């Protein structure tokens, strides 16, 4: 790249501008080989991963999950199809999942050991890597929206507990009563855990965290994640969902990731950023002469982004590391080339994806729509 800069300067300002243009395109997630239609978009969502048994899934329950996933996927896809931003699409997809008691986020969140619902969320914009996160909030109906407000209207990235609640009130968020979040099914899980001295994994069997990742028609990526945590969590436990780099990460130069699983292991591996870093390292650059109408002697840089197979292998490799440490769960990601990828080391993950090229699918168990 150093030689390309020198060559461009030697050729004059026009040559330099033609060198800068491809480099700027790379910064916005574009390349000469994007493997997607011009101005295409892509979105993936998840509703948690874990030990899911097809034999215990009734047709009615499966239909309910699939309908909820499809509604969330459609909400995000509509934003992108209309030319909206990846950030708006991520929130459009996550909000209905937070409002749905089937999932462990917002309404339907699991209970802490003390019998309260404490919510976490994070969001990141791949354009400038701005991010916002909240943890331990109890009165905000849609924590993903509060996380974005932290990103845009505070000088900070991460707010917790009472401070996050105060910020929410100052920003005009309505105070949502505790009964909105509580469900009988989640309370029964806590009761069984207390009565039988079980671990949270024994009563949950799955991680119901929700998330979304998106690429918009402007070449920008974004990621968001929201959760109620783990049943019976104590001592202010925080998982990976609100941690930038562990449960959520987005960078136009590499990818956008949202994770779900056993948070302690995802934090230790730094799953979301690790996947993006590995993909960025595998991006290649080529120096080549600029178009014929450029001043002689100038060079341009073309960018080759990792293809879908490389992206899948990279995500799988990081999830293998999680498994080797003893953790499980899954991730969704989109790349600047428009690939929407799932990777999980559990028997299932509630998930869906859609693209401008006509892909539109939801799935639950391993082997479906991978």
Coordinates of N, CA, C and O in Angstrom, one line a residue, residues 52-54 57 62 66 69 342-344 346-353 361-370:
X52 N -32.2 -27.9 22.2 CA -33.6 -28.0 21.8 C -33.8 -29.4 21.2 O -33.1 -29.9 20.4
X53 N -35.0 -29.9 21.6 CA -35.3 -31.3 21.3 C -36.5 -31.3 20.3 O -37.6 -30.9 20.7
X54 N -36.3 -31.7 19.1 CA -37.4 -31.7 18.1 C -38.6 -32.5 18.6 O -39.8 -32.2 18.3
X57 N -41.0 -30.5 20.7 CA -41.5 -29.3 20.1 C -42.8 -29.6 19.5 O -42.9 -30.3 18.4
X62 N -44.0 -24.8 17.7 CA -43.1 -24.5 16.6 C -43.6 -23.4 15.7 O -42.9 -22.4 15.3
X66 N -41.9 -19.8 14.8 CA -41.6 -19.4 13.5 C -42.3 -18.1 13.0 O -41.8 -17.3 12.3
X69 N -40.4 -15.2 14.7 CA -39.2 -14.9 14.0 C -39.4 -14.3 12.6 O -38.7 -13.3 12.2
X342 N -24.9 -18.2 9.9 CA -25.3 -18.8 11.3 C -24.1 -19.7 11.7 O -23.6 -20.5 10.9
X343 N -23.8 -19.7 13.0 CA -22.9 -20.8 13.5 C -23.3 -21.0 14.9 O -23.4 -20.1 15.7
X344 N -23.5 -22.3 15.3 CA -23.9 -22.6 16.7 C -23.4 -24.1 17.0 O -23.3 -24.9 16.1
X346 N -24.8 -26.0 19.4 CA -26.0 -26.6 20.2 C -26.9 -27.3 19.2 O -26.7 -27.3 18.0
X347 N -27.9 -28.0 19.7 CA -28.8 -28.7 18.9 C -29.8 -27.8 18.1 O -30.4 -28.3 17.2
X348 N -29.8 -26.5 18.5 CA -30.7 -25.6 17.8 C -30.4 -24.2 18.1 O -29.8 -23.9 19.1
X349 N -30.9 -23.3 17.2 CA -30.9 -21.9 17.5 C -32.1 -21.3 16.7 O -32.2 -21.5 15.5
X350 N -32.9 -20.5 17.4 CA -34.0 -19.8 16.7 C -33.4 -18.7 15.9 O -32.7 -17.8 16.4
X351 N -33.7 -18.8 14.6 CA -32.9 -17.9 13.7 C -33.7 -17.6 12.4 O -34.6 -18.4 12.0
X352 N -33.2 -16.6 11.6 CA -33.8 -16.3 10.4 C -32.9 -15.4 9.6 O -32.0 -14.7 10.2
X353 N -33.1 -15.3 8.3 CA -32.3 -14.4 7.4 C -33.0 -14.1 6.2 O -33.9 -14.8 5.7
X361 N -35.9 -17.0 5.1 CA -36.1 -18.2 5.8 C -35.9 -18.1 7.3 O -35.2 -17.2 7.8
X362 N -36.7 -18.9 8.0 CA -36.5 -19.1 9.4 C -36.3 -20.5 9.8 O -36.7 -21.4 9.0
X363 N -35.6 -20.8 10.9 CA -35.3 -22.2 11.2 C -35.1 -22.3 12.7 O -34.9 -21.3 13.4
X364 N -35.1 -23.5 13.2 CA -35.0 -23.7 14.7 C -33.8 -24.7 15.0 O -32.9 -24.4 15.7
X365 N -33.9 -25.9 14.4 CA -33.0 -27.0 14.7 C -31.8 -27.0 13.8 O -31.8 -26.5 12.7
X366 N -30.8 -27.8 14.3 CA -29.6 -28.0 13.5 C -29.9 -28.7 12.2 O -30.8 -29.5 12.2
X367 N -29.2 -28.3 11.1 CA -29.5 -28.9 9.8 C -30.5 -28.2 9.0 O -30.7 -28.6 7.8
X368 N -31.2 -27.3 9.6 CA -32.2 -26.5 8.8 C -31.7 -25.2 8.4 O -31.2 -24.4 9.2
X369 N -31.8 -24.9 7.1 CA -31.4 -23.6 6.6 C -30.1 -23.1 7.1 O -30.1 -21.9 7.6
X370 N -29.1 -23.9 7.1 CA -27.8 -23.4 7.6 C -27.2 -22.6 6.5 O -26.1 -22.5 6.1

